[in-house]
């Protein structure tokens, strides 16, 4: 099987096993077992690493005498210290995936799994409160849990064999995406379509510094940012480094995120616990270099009536009935002096004049913190039909650390509504790699960033346009890209207008004549059948 076929086969089988259990309930034990298989395989791989070090003359742990080395293997592989030094989770024997798999037909398997997860958390402080420990409450038919473990046992992770791809990470993300499609509207609580995440990351280009997501869900922004950093280290010939910070409102979703980070070998500070970013901000002193977020759209019950005097509202008090401009100002308040933010919001945020939103938008534009606006296609999200856009904010639009071209007093508008040519299903589209590069390069050329392909930026009718703040003011500080980019220029077909008009008129006349002939034939046939003339 290819990697894609493996993921698809595993998902189809796992989904079939859930029976009548709702996807929203089922995803936690499934992803918890994927994580257990991953950490168990990593533990086994580390045991082999320890043994190889004992026999390697270049290693600090080399033991020359064969008999002594063999005797020492058990002591070394049973010492938690030798796992901690390589950031590998310690897995107690009774909690190992394969040991539990051997008990898959036991009537109390669910209770054994709950106990195993507790043992792992006790031996690994980083995982405290993270793992799923409610298998015994899961309403699966008898034997289904053992079947699920048998299915996931087909996954194999060997760091030596798969150094170039994290199979478990890919399976984890794939399952997240599939559960999102199953859950529909509720999926917005934990999942942002990969296509949207990729676009945010390609434009924001997080490489070195602090990254923050105040509505981090299952952590997709963090994982993709780390991949971007890794992919560009060789190109830029320098070492990237990202410190991850985030916050999540839902306790169960926060656990998904922490597991996702662990599966990808990433450390993150998600605060002391889950909580409301507005009322219980756990990163008040943070000043991030990159903010990426897909906060919940248009939420009305966000506690705005209790936060009227909050110092984050520099550009105006957000309306109590909509949190969009609360999110924008919160993220702006968390940016460092060089910081930039990429935020997914509903299209209404670009033009709304209700409850003072237009005044807040005007203040932000006049303060020159709005850097780029991107209009998105309407079918990118499987879980909402609300049209969305991307806001990019910047604390420093001058020539320097964020780009070689001074863009002070300017805003880049990109209309990407027709730029997604990939298709996931009949009702959902996605950006292809070519689509992503076209959009991202428009931005990077405009800024003259390190990630530009070197070509000069140029306005492209129907797609991108640089507007001065004076132009934005003429449009009443409405930030909808379609108002600025104009219409796409049609290719010149070298046919004179008069000739084209004459040709099209003749073509229309010919088609109308054929239509009249068909009408006569139809009337004749109907008459023969007795339906009148």
Coordinates of C-alpha atoms in Angstrom, one line a residue:
X1 CA 0.0 0.0 0.0
X2 CA 1.0 3.6 -0.6
X3 CA 0.8 5.9 2.4
X4 CA -2.4 7.4 1.1
X5 CA -4.0 4.0 0.6
X6 CA -3.0 3.0 4.1
X7 CA -4.6 6.1 5.6
X8 CA -7.8 5.7 3.6
X9 CA -8.1 2.0 4.4
X10 CA -7.5 2.6 8.1
X11 CA -10.1 5.3 8.2
X12 CA -12.8 3.3 6.3
X13 CA -12.3 0.4 8.7
X14 CA -12.3 2.5 11.8
X15 CA -15.4 4.5 10.7
X16 CA -17.2 1.2 10.1
X17 CA -16.4 0.0 13.6
X18 CA -18.0 3.0 15.3
X19 CA -21.5 1.7 14.5
X20 CA -24.1 4.1 16.0
X21 CA -21.5 6.1 18.0
X22 CA -21.4 9.7 16.9
X23 CA -18.2 10.9 15.2
X24 CA -17.9 13.7 17.8
X25 CA -17.7 11.1 20.6
X26 CA -15.7 8.5 18.6
X27 CA -12.8 10.7 17.6
X28 CA -11.3 11.0 21.0
X29 CA -10.7 7.2 21.7
X30 CA -9.6 6.6 18.1
X31 CA -7.0 9.4 18.1
X32 CA -6.1 8.4 21.7
X33 CA -5.3 4.8 20.4
X34 CA -3.3 6.2 17.4
X35 CA -1.3 8.2 19.9
X36 CA -0.8 5.1 22.1
X37 CA 0.5 3.1 19.1
X38 CA 2.8 6.0 18.2
X39 CA 4.4 6.4 21.7
X40 CA 4.7 2.6 22.1
X41 CA 6.6 2.3 18.8
X42 CA 8.8 5.2 19.6
X43 CA 9.6 3.6 23.0
X44 CA 10.6 0.3 21.2
X45 CA 12.7 2.2 18.7
X46 CA 14.5 4.0 21.5
X47 CA 15.3 0.7 23.2
X48 CA 17.1 -0.3 20.1
X49 CA 18.9 3.0 20.0
X50 CA 20.1 2.4 23.6
X51 CA 21.4 -1.1 22.7
X52 CA 23.2 0.3 19.6
X53 CA 24.9 2.9 21.8
X54 CA 26.2 0.3 24.1
X55 CA 27.9 -1.5 21.2
X56 CA 29.2 1.7 19.4
X57 CA 32.8 2.5 20.2
X58 CA 32.1 6.2 19.4
X59 CA 29.3 6.3 22.0
X60 CA 29.8 7.6 25.6
X61 CA 27.9 4.5 26.7
X62 CA 30.1 2.0 24.9
X63 CA 30.8 -1.2 26.8
X64 CA 33.7 -3.2 25.3
X65 CA 33.2 -6.5 27.0
X66 CA 30.4 -8.4 25.2
X67 CA 29.3 -10.4 28.3
X68 CA 29.1 -7.2 30.4
X69 CA 27.3 -5.4 27.6
X70 CA 24.6 -8.1 27.3
X71 CA 24.1 -8.0 31.0
X72 CA 23.8 -4.2 31.0
X73 CA 21.3 -4.0 28.2
X74 CA 18.3 -4.8 30.5
X75 CA 19.4 -2.2 33.0
X76 CA 19.9 0.5 30.4
X77 CA 16.8 -0.1 28.4
X78 CA 14.8 -0.2 31.7
X79 CA 16.2 3.1 32.8
X80 CA 13.8 6.0 32.2
X81 CA 16.7 8.5 32.1
X82 CA 17.9 7.1 28.7
X83 CA 14.5 7.8 27.2
X84 CA 14.2 11.3 28.7
X85 CA 17.5 12.5 27.2
X86 CA 16.1 12.0 23.7
X87 CA 12.6 13.3 24.5
X88 CA 11.0 9.9 24.1
X89 CA 8.0 9.1 26.3
X90 CA 8.4 6.3 28.9
X91 CA 5.8 3.6 28.4
X92 CA 5.3 1.2 31.4
X93 CA 5.1 -2.4 30.3
X94 CA 1.4 -2.8 31.3
X95 CA 0.6 0.3 29.2
X96 CA 2.4 -0.8 26.0
X97 CA 0.1 -1.0 22.9
X98 CA 1.2 -4.6 22.0
X99 CA 0.7 -5.8 25.6
X100 CA -2.8 -4.4 25.6
X101 CA -3.4 -5.8 22.1
X102 CA -2.7 -9.3 23.4
X103 CA -5.6 -8.7 25.8
X104 CA -8.0 -7.4 23.0
X105 CA -10.7 -10.0 23.7
X106 CA -10.7 -9.4 27.5
X107 CA -14.2 -8.2 28.7
X108 CA -12.5 -5.4 30.7
X109 CA -10.3 -4.1 27.9
X110 CA -11.8 -0.6 28.2
X111 CA -10.9 -0.4 31.9
X112 CA -7.4 -1.7 31.2
X113 CA -6.9 1.0 28.6
X114 CA -8.1 3.7 31.0
X115 CA -5.6 2.4 33.6
X116 CA -2.8 2.3 30.9
X117 CA -3.4 5.9 29.9
X118 CA -3.2 6.9 33.6
X119 CA 0.1 5.0 34.0
X120 CA 1.6 6.8 31.0
X121 CA 0.5 10.2 32.3
X122 CA 2.0 9.4 35.8
X123 CA 5.4 8.7 34.2
X124 CA 5.4 11.6 31.8
X125 CA 4.5 14.9 33.4
X126 CA 4.2 16.6 30.0
X127 CA 1.2 14.4 29.3
X128 CA -0.7 15.0 32.5
X129 CA -4.3 15.5 31.8
X130 CA -3.8 15.1 28.0
X131 CA -4.7 11.5 27.2
X132 CA -8.2 10.0 26.7
X133 CA -9.1 8.0 29.8
X134 CA -12.8 7.3 29.2
X135 CA -12.8 4.1 27.2
X136 CA -15.0 2.5 29.8
X137 CA -17.7 5.1 29.1
X138 CA -17.7 4.5 25.4
X139 CA -20.9 3.0 24.1
X140 CA -19.3 0.6 21.6
X141 CA -20.6 -2.9 21.0
X142 CA -18.6 -5.7 22.8
X143 CA -15.4 -6.6 20.9
X144 CA -15.4 -3.4 18.8
X145 CA -12.6 -1.8 20.9
X146 CA -10.3 -4.8 20.4
X147 CA -11.1 -4.8 16.7
X148 CA -10.1 -1.2 16.6
X149 CA -6.8 -1.9 18.3
X150 CA -6.2 -4.7 15.8
X151 CA -6.8 -2.4 13.0
X152 CA -4.4 0.3 14.2
X153 CA -1.8 -2.3 14.9
X154 CA -1.2 -2.2 11.1
X155 CA 0.5 1.1 11.6
X156 CA 4.3 0.8 12.0
X157 CA 6.7 3.5 12.9
X158 CA 10.4 3.0 12.5
X159 CA 12.4 6.3 12.8
X160 CA 15.2 4.7 10.8
X161 CA 13.0 3.5 8.0
X162 CA 10.7 6.5 7.8
X163 CA 13.1 9.3 8.6
X164 CA 11.6 11.5 5.8
X165 CA 8.0 11.1 6.8
X166 CA 6.0 11.0 10.0
X167 CA 3.5 8.3 9.2
X168 CA 1.7 8.6 12.5
X169 CA 1.5 12.4 12.2
X170 CA 0.0 12.1 8.8
X171 CA -2.5 9.5 10.0
X172 CA -3.4 11.7 13.0
X173 CA -4.0 14.7 10.7
X174 CA -5.9 12.7 8.2
X175 CA -8.2 11.3 10.8
X176 CA -8.8 14.8 12.2
X177 CA -9.8 15.9 8.7
X178 CA -12.1 12.9 8.2
X179 CA -13.8 13.4 11.6
X180 CA -14.3 17.1 10.6
X181 CA -16.2 16.1 7.5
X182 CA -18.3 13.6 9.5
X183 CA -19.2 16.2 12.2
X184 CA -20.1 19.0 9.8
X185 CA -20.8 22.4 11.5
X186 CA -19.4 21.3 14.9
X187 CA -16.0 20.6 13.3
X188 CA -15.2 24.3 13.4
X189 CA -14.4 23.9 17.1
X190 CA -11.3 21.8 16.4
X191 CA -10.4 21.8 12.7
X192 CA -9.4 24.3 10.0
X193 CA -9.2 22.9 6.4
X194 CA -5.6 22.1 5.6
X195 CA -5.8 24.2 2.4
X196 CA -6.6 27.3 4.5
X197 CA -3.9 26.6 7.0
X198 CA -1.4 26.1 4.2
X199 CA -2.3 29.5 2.7
X200 CA -1.9 31.3 6.0
X201 CA 1.4 29.7 6.6
X202 CA 2.7 30.3 3.1
X203 CA 2.0 34.0 3.3
X204 CA 3.0 34.6 6.9
X205 CA 6.1 32.4 6.5
X206 CA 6.8 31.6 10.2
X207 CA 10.5 30.8 10.5
X208 CA 12.2 32.2 13.6
X209 CA 10.6 33.6 16.7
X210 CA 7.4 33.1 18.7
X211 CA 4.2 31.8 17.2
X212 CA 0.8 32.2 18.8
X213 CA -2.8 30.9 18.2
X214 CA -5.4 32.1 20.7
X215 CA -8.0 29.6 19.3
X216 CA -5.7 26.8 18.5
X217 CA -8.2 23.9 18.2
X218 CA -6.3 20.7 17.4
X219 CA -3.0 22.5 16.6
X220 CA -3.0 22.5 12.8
X221 CA -1.5 26.0 12.6
X222 CA 1.5 24.9 14.8
X223 CA 2.2 21.7 12.9
X224 CA 2.1 23.3 9.4
X225 CA 4.3 26.2 10.7
X226 CA 6.9 23.8 11.9
X227 CA 6.8 22.0 8.5
X228 CA 7.3 25.3 6.7
X229 CA 10.3 26.2 9.0
X230 CA 11.9 22.8 8.4
X231 CA 11.4 23.0 4.6
X232 CA 13.0 26.4 4.3
X233 CA 16.1 25.9 6.5
X234 CA 18.2 24.6 3.6
X235 CA 16.9 27.2 1.2
X236 CA 17.8 30.1 3.4
X237 CA 20.9 28.4 4.8
X238 CA 20.1 29.3 8.3
X239 CA 18.5 27.6 11.3
X240 CA 14.8 28.3 12.0
X241 CA 13.3 28.1 15.5
X242 CA 9.7 28.5 16.6
X243 CA 8.4 28.8 20.2
X244 CA 4.8 27.7 20.3
X245 CA 2.1 29.4 22.4
X246 CA -1.6 28.8 22.3
X247 CA -4.9 28.6 24.1
X248 CA -8.1 26.6 23.6
X249 CA -11.5 27.0 25.1
X250 CA -12.6 23.3 25.0
X251 CA -10.8 20.8 27.3
X252 CA -11.2 17.8 25.0
X253 CA -9.9 19.8 22.0
X254 CA -6.9 21.1 24.0
X255 CA -6.0 17.4 24.6
X256 CA -6.2 16.7 20.8
X257 CA -3.8 19.6 20.3
X258 CA -1.3 18.4 22.9
X259 CA -1.4 14.9 21.4
X260 CA -1.0 16.4 17.9
X261 CA 2.1 18.3 19.0
X262 CA 3.6 15.3 20.7
X263 CA 3.0 13.1 17.7
X264 CA 5.0 15.6 15.6
X265 CA 7.8 16.0 18.2
X266 CA 6.8 19.6 19.1
X267 CA 6.7 21.3 22.5
X268 CA 4.1 24.0 23.1
X269 CA 2.9 26.3 25.9
X270 CA -0.9 26.1 25.9
X271 CA -1.3 27.8 29.2
X272 CA -2.1 26.1 32.5
X273 CA -5.4 24.8 31.3
X274 CA -8.2 25.3 28.8
X275 CA -10.1 28.6 29.0
X276 CA -11.7 31.6 27.3
X277 CA -9.1 33.7 25.6
X278 CA -11.1 36.9 26.2
X279 CA -12.0 36.4 29.9
X280 CA -9.1 34.2 30.9
X281 CA -6.2 35.2 28.7
X282 CA -3.3 32.9 29.7
X283 CA -0.6 34.8 27.7
X284 CA -1.2 38.4 28.7
X285 CA 2.5 39.3 28.6
X286 CA 3.2 37.5 25.3
X287 CA 4.5 39.4 22.4
X288 CA 4.5 37.1 19.4
X289 CA 6.3 37.4 16.1
X290 CA 3.6 35.4 14.3
X291 CA -0.1 35.0 15.1
X292 CA -2.1 32.5 13.1
X293 CA -5.7 31.8 13.9
X294 CA -9.1 30.7 12.7
X295 CA -11.3 31.9 15.6
X296 CA -15.0 31.1 15.6
X297 CA -16.9 33.3 13.2
X298 CA -19.4 35.9 14.3
X299 CA -19.8 34.6 17.9
X300 CA -22.3 36.7 19.9
X301 CA -22.0 35.3 23.4
X302 CA -18.3 36.2 24.0
X303 CA -18.6 38.2 27.2
X304 CA -18.1 41.6 25.7
X305 CA -20.4 43.3 28.2
X306 CA -17.9 42.5 31.0
X307 CA -14.8 43.7 29.0
X308 CA -15.7 47.2 28.0
X309 CA -12.6 48.7 29.7
X310 CA -10.2 46.1 28.4
X311 CA -6.8 47.6 27.4
X312 CA -6.8 45.5 24.2
X313 CA -9.5 47.6 22.6
X314 CA -7.1 50.3 21.3
X315 CA -9.2 51.0 18.2
X316 CA -12.6 50.9 19.7
X317 CA -14.8 48.8 21.9
X318 CA -16.0 45.7 20.0
X319 CA -19.8 45.2 19.7
X320 CA -21.3 42.9 22.4
X321 CA -23.1 40.9 19.7
X322 CA -20.1 40.0 17.5
X323 CA -16.5 39.1 18.5
X324 CA -14.8 39.5 15.1
X325 CA -13.2 42.8 16.0
X326 CA -12.4 41.6 19.5
X327 CA -10.4 38.8 17.9
X328 CA -8.6 41.2 15.6
X329 CA -7.7 43.6 18.4
X330 CA -6.7 40.8 20.8
X331 CA -4.2 39.4 18.2
X332 CA -2.9 42.9 17.4
X333 CA -2.3 43.4 21.1
X334 CA -0.2 40.2 21.3
X335 CA 2.2 41.2 18.4
X336 CA 5.8 42.1 19.0
X337 CA 7.3 45.2 17.4
X338 CA 8.1 43.1 14.3
X339 CA 5.1 40.9 14.6
X340 CA 2.6 39.9 11.9
X341 CA -0.8 38.1 12.1
X342 CA -2.9 36.1 9.7
X343 CA -6.5 35.6 10.7
X344 CA -9.5 33.9 9.2
X345 CA -12.7 35.8 9.6
X346 CA -16.2 36.1 8.0
X347 CA -16.5 38.3 5.0
X348 CA -18.7 40.7 6.9
X349 CA -15.7 41.9 8.8
X350 CA -14.4 43.7 5.7
X351 CA -17.4 45.9 5.2
X352 CA -19.8 45.9 8.2
X353 CA -20.8 49.3 9.6
X354 CA -22.9 47.9 12.4
X355 CA -22.3 48.7 16.1
X356 CA -19.2 50.7 15.5
X357 CA -17.3 48.0 13.5
X358 CA -16.8 50.4 10.6
X359 CA -15.1 52.9 13.0
X360 CA -12.8 50.2 14.4
X361 CA -11.8 49.2 10.9
X362 CA -11.2 52.8 10.0
X363 CA -8.9 53.3 13.0
X364 CA -6.9 50.1 12.2
X365 CA -6.4 51.2 8.6
X366 CA -5.4 54.7 9.6
X367 CA -3.0 53.3 12.2
X368 CA -1.4 51.4 9.3
X369 CA -1.6 48.0 10.9
X370 CA -3.6 46.4 8.0
X371 CA -1.1 44.9 5.6
X372 CA -3.0 42.5 3.3
X373 CA -6.6 41.3 2.6
X374 CA -7.4 38.1 0.8
X375 CA -10.9 37.1 -0.3
X376 CA -11.4 33.3 -0.2
X377 CA -13.5 31.0 -2.4
X378 CA -16.9 30.1 -1.1
X379 CA -16.4 26.3 -0.8
X380 CA -13.2 25.9 1.1
X381 CA -14.9 25.0 4.4
X382 CA -16.9 21.8 4.7
X383 CA -18.4 22.9 8.0
X384 CA -19.7 26.4 7.2
X385 CA -21.2 28.1 4.2
X386 CA -20.3 31.6 5.6
X387 CA -17.9 33.3 3.0
X388 CA -14.5 33.9 4.6
X389 CA -11.5 36.1 4.1
X390 CA -8.0 36.5 5.5
X391 CA -6.8 39.5 7.4
X392 CA -3.0 40.1 7.6
X393 CA -1.9 42.6 10.2
X394 CA 1.6 44.0 10.7
X395 CA 3.4 46.1 13.3
X396 CA 6.2 46.9 10.9
X397 CA 5.5 47.6 7.2
X398 CA 8.7 49.4 6.6
X399 CA 11.8 48.1 4.8
X400 CA 13.7 45.9 7.2
X401 CA 13.1 42.7 9.0
X402 CA 9.8 41.8 7.4
X403 CA 10.8 42.7 3.8
X404 CA 13.1 44.9 1.8
X405 CA 10.3 47.1 0.3
X406 CA 8.7 49.8 2.4
X407 CA 5.0 49.3 2.3
X408 CA 4.0 51.9 4.9
X409 CA 0.7 53.6 4.0
X410 CA -0.3 50.8 1.6
X411 CA -2.5 47.7 1.7
X412 CA -2.3 44.7 -0.7
X413 CA -5.6 43.3 -1.9
X414 CA -5.8 39.8 -3.3
X415 CA -9.0 38.4 -4.8
X416 CA -8.5 34.6 -4.5
X417 CA -12.2 33.7 -4.9
X418 CA -11.5 31.9 -8.2
X419 CA -7.9 30.8 -7.3
X420 CA -8.7 27.3 -5.9
X421 CA -8.7 24.8 -8.7
X422 CA -8.4 21.6 -6.5
X423 CA -11.5 19.7 -5.6
X424 CA -12.0 17.5 -2.5
X425 CA -15.7 16.7 -3.2
X426 CA -18.7 17.9 -5.1
X427 CA -19.2 20.6 -2.5
X428 CA -15.7 21.5 -1.4
X429 CA -12.6 22.9 -3.2
X430 CA -9.0 23.4 -2.1
X431 CA -5.9 25.3 -3.1
X432 CA -3.4 23.3 -5.1
X433 CA 0.3 23.8 -4.5
X434 CA 0.3 26.0 -7.7
X435 CA -2.6 28.1 -6.4
X436 CA -0.8 28.6 -3.0
X437 CA 2.4 29.7 -4.6
X438 CA 0.6 32.1 -6.9
X439 CA -1.1 33.8 -4.0
X440 CA 1.8 33.7 -1.6
X441 CA 4.3 35.0 -4.2
X442 CA 2.1 38.0 -4.9
X443 CA 2.5 38.9 -1.2
X444 CA 6.2 38.0 -0.9
X445 CA 7.1 40.0 -4.1
X446 CA 5.1 42.9 -2.8
X447 CA 7.1 42.9 0.5
X448 CA 10.4 41.9 -1.0
X449 CA 10.7 39.1 1.6
X450 CA 13.3 36.4 2.0
X451 CA 10.7 33.9 0.6
X452 CA 10.1 35.8 -2.7
X453 CA 11.1 34.1 -5.9
X454 CA 12.9 37.3 -6.9
X455 CA 10.4 38.5 -9.5
X456 CA 9.2 42.1 -9.2
X457 CA 5.7 42.7 -7.9
X458 CA 3.1 44.0 -10.3
X459 CA -0.7 44.7 -9.9
X460 CA -2.7 42.1 -11.8
X461 CA -6.3 43.1 -12.8
X462 CA -8.8 40.9 -11.3
X463 CA -6.3 39.3 -8.8
X464 CA -4.1 41.7 -6.8
X465 CA -3.7 45.5 -6.3
X466 CA -1.7 47.8 -4.1
X467 CA -3.9 50.6 -2.6
X468 CA -2.8 53.7 -0.7
X469 CA -4.6 54.5 2.5
X470 CA -6.1 57.5 0.7
X471 CA -7.7 55.1 -1.8
X472 CA -9.0 53.0 1.0
X473 CA -10.5 56.1 2.6
X474 CA -12.3 56.9 -0.7
X475 CA -14.0 53.5 -0.4
X476 CA -15.2 54.3 3.1
X477 CA -12.5 52.0 4.6
X478 CA -14.3 48.9 3.2
X479 CA -11.6 46.3 2.7
X480 CA -13.3 43.9 0.2
X481 CA -10.6 43.1 -2.4
X482 CA -13.1 43.0 -5.3
X483 CA -13.5 46.8 -4.9
X484 CA -9.8 47.4 -5.6
X485 CA -8.5 44.7 -8.0
X486 CA -10.9 45.5 -10.8
X487 CA -12.0 43.1 -13.6
X488 CA -9.7 40.5 -15.1
X489 CA -8.4 41.5 -18.5
X490 CA -9.6 39.2 -21.2
X491 CA -7.0 37.9 -23.7
X492 CA -6.8 39.8 -26.9
X493 CA -8.1 37.6 -29.8
X494 CA -7.0 40.0 -32.5
X495 CA -10.5 40.2 -33.9
X496 CA -11.8 43.7 -34.6
X497 CA -15.0 44.7 -32.7
X498 CA -17.0 45.2 -35.8
X499 CA -16.0 41.8 -37.3
X500 CA -16.7 40.0 -34.0
X501 CA -20.1 41.7 -33.7
X502 CA -21.0 40.7 -37.3
X503 CA -19.9 37.1 -36.7
X504 CA -21.8 36.8 -33.4
X505 CA -25.0 38.3 -34.9
X506 CA -24.9 35.9 -37.8
X507 CA -24.3 33.0 -35.4
X508 CA -27.3 34.1 -33.2
X509 CA -29.5 34.4 -36.3
X510 CA -28.5 30.9 -37.4
X511 CA -29.3 29.4 -33.9
X512 CA -32.6 31.2 -33.8
X513 CA -33.6 29.8 -37.2
X514 CA -32.7 26.3 -36.1
X515 CA -34.8 26.9 -33.0
X516 CA -37.7 27.9 -35.0
X517 CA -37.4 24.8 -37.2
X518 CA -37.3 22.6 -34.0
X519 CA -40.4 24.3 -32.7
X520 CA -42.3 23.5 -35.9
X521 CA -41.2 19.9 -35.8
X522 CA -42.3 19.6 -32.1
X523 CA -45.7 21.2 -32.9
X524 CA -46.2 18.7 -35.8
X525 CA -45.4 15.7 -33.6
X526 CA -47.7 16.9 -30.8
X527 CA -50.5 17.4 -33.3
X528 CA -50.1 13.9 -34.6
X529 CA -50.5 12.6 -31.0
X530 CA -53.7 14.6 -30.6
X531 CA -52.3 17.3 -28.2
X532 CA -53.5 20.2 -30.4
X533 CA -51.5 22.6 -32.5

